[in-house]
Coordinates of C-alpha atoms in Angstrom, one line a residue:
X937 CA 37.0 -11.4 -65.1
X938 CA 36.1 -15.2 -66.0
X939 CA 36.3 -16.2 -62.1
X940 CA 33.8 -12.8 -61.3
X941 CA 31.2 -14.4 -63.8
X942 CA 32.2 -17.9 -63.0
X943 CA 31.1 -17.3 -58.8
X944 CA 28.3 -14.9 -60.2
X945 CA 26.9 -17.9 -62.6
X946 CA 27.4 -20.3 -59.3
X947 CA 25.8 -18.0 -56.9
X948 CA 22.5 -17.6 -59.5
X949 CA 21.9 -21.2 -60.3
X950 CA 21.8 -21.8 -56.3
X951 CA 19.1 -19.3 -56.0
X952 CA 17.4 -20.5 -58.9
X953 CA 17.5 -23.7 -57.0
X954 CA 15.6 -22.4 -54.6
X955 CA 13.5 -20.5 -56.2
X956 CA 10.4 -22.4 -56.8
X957 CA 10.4 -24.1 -53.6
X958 CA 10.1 -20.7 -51.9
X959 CA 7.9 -19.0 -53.7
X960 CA 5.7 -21.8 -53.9
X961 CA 5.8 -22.3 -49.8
X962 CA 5.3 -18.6 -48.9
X963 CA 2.7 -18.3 -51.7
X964 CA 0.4 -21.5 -50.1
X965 CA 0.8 -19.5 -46.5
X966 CA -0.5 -16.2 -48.2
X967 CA -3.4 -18.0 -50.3
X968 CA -4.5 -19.4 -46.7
X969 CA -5.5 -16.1 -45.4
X970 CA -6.4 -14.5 -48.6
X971 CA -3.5 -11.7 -49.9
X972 CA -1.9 -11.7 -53.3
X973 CA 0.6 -13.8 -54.1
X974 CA 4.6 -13.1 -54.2
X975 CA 6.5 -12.8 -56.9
X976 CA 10.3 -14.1 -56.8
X977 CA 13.0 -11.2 -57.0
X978 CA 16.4 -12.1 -58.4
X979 CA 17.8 -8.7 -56.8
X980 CA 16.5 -9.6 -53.5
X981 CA 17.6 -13.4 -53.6
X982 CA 21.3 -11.3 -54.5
X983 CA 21.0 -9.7 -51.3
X984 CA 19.8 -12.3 -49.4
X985 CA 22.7 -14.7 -50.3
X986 CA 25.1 -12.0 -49.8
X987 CA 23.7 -11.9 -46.6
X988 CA 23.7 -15.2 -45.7
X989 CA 27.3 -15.9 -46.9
X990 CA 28.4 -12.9 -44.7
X991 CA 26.4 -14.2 -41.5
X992 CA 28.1 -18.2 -42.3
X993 CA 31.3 -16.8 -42.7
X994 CA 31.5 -14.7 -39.2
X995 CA 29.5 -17.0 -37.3
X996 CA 27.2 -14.5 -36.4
X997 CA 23.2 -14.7 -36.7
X998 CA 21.6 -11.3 -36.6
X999 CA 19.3 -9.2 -39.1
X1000 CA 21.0 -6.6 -41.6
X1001 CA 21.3 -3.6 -40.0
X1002 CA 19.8 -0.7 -41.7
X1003 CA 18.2 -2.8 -44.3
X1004 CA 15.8 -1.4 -46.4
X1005 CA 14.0 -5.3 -47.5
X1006 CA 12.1 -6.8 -44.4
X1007 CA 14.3 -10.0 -43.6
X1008 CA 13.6 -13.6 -42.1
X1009 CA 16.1 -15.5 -40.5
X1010 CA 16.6 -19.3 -40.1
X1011 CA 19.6 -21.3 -38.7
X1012 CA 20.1 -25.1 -38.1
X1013 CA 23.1 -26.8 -37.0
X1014 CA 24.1 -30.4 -37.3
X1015 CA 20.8 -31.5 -40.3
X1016 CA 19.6 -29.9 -43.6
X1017 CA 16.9 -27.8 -44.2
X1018 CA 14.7 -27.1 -47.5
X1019 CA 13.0 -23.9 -48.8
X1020 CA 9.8 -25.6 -47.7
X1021 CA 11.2 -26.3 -44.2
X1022 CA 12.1 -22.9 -43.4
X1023 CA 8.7 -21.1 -45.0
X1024 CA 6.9 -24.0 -42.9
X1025 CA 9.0 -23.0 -39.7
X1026 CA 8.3 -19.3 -40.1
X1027 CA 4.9 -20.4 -40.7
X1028 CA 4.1 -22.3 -37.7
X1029 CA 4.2 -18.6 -35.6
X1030 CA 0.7 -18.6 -37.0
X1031 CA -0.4 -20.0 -33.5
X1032 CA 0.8 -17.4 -31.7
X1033 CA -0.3 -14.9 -34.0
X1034 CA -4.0 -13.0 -32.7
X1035 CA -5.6 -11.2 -35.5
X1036 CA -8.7 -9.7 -33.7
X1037 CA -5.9 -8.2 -31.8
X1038 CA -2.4 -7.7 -33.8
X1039 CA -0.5 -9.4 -30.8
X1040 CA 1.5 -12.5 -30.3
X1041 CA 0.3 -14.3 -27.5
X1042 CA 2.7 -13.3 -24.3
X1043 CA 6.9 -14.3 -24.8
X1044 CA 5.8 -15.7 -28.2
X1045 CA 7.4 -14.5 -31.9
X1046 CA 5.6 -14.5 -34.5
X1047 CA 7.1 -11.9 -37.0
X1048 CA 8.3 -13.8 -39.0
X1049 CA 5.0 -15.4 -40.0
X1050 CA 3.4 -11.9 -40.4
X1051 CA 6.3 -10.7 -42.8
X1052 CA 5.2 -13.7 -45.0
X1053 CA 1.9 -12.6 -44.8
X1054 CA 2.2 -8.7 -44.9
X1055 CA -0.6 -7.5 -47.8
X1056 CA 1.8 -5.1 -49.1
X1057 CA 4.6 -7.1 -50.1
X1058 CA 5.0 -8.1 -53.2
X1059 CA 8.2 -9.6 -53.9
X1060 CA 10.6 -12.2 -52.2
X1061 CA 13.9 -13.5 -52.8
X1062 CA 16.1 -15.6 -50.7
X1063 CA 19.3 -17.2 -50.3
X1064 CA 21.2 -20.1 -48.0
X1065 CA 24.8 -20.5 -47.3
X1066 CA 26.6 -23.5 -45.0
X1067 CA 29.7 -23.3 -43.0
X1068 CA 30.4 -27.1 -41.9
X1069 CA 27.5 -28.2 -40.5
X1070 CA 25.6 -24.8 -39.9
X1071 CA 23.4 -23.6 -42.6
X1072 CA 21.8 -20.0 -42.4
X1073 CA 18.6 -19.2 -44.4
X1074 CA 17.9 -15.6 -45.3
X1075 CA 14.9 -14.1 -47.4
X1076 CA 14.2 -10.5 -48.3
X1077 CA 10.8 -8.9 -48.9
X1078 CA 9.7 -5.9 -50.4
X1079 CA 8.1 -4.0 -49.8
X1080 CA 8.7 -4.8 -45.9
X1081 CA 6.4 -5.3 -43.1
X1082 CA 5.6 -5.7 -39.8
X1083 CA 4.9 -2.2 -38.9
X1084 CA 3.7 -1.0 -35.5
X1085 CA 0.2 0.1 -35.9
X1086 CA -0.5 -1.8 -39.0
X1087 CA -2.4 -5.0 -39.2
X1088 CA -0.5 -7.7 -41.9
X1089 CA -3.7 -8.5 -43.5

């Protein structure tokens, strides 16, 4: 029982860590084109991290199946990231992003910037997790986005 609270103590002072950083950073891309701000979610940060943990441990790099959060990935290999450094990563799909349209331009992604931006969520919570030099970045949103049909803002 003590080493079930102990890793459950560790594993909420590392998203508390985290925290402010990425709600700060997906709040500033938000404010930029006008929709409410996020608030942080300790349950989705949880499932984020569980996530994360699962996809450092197997190696693997894929989106939960089935989920019912909308989910942005980030890997790097070989340096360190921050909160800031993935929202800002996420963020840069802006560019490809067409509003008057809903589109990304042609063999561009930008999902990931519209799930930050998507009016109706309201809640975010993420989590990181390294294996050697690997780290793997996962937040959580609810409700999700990115709906076919729907425009994010």
């Amino acid at each position: 029982m003590i080493l079930v609270l102990s890793i459950l103590v560790a594993l909420l002072a590392a998203q508390d860590r985290y925290q402010p950083e990425f709600l700060a950073s997906h709040n500033r891309v938000r404010a930029a084109v006008g929709v409410p701000p996020l608030e942080w979610s300790s349950q989705l940060a949880a499932v984020a991290q569980r996530w994360a943990d699962d996809l450092a441990a197997s190696k693997r790099f894929a989106h939960r199946p089935k989920s019912q959060y909308g989910e942005n990935l980030f890997e790097l290999i070989g340096t360190a990231a921050t909160p800031a450094d993935v929202v800002t990563a996420w963020a840069s799909e802006r560019s490809a992003y067409d509003p008057g349209r809903h589109t990304c331009r042609t063999a561009a992604v930008c999902g990931h910037y519209t799930q930050i931006v998507w009016r109706k969520t309201r809640k975010v919570g993420c989590g990181m997790a390294q294996s050697g030099t690997r780290q793997v970045w996962v937040c959580n949103y609810d409700p999700p986005g990115n709906y076919a049909g729907q425009r994010p803002y």
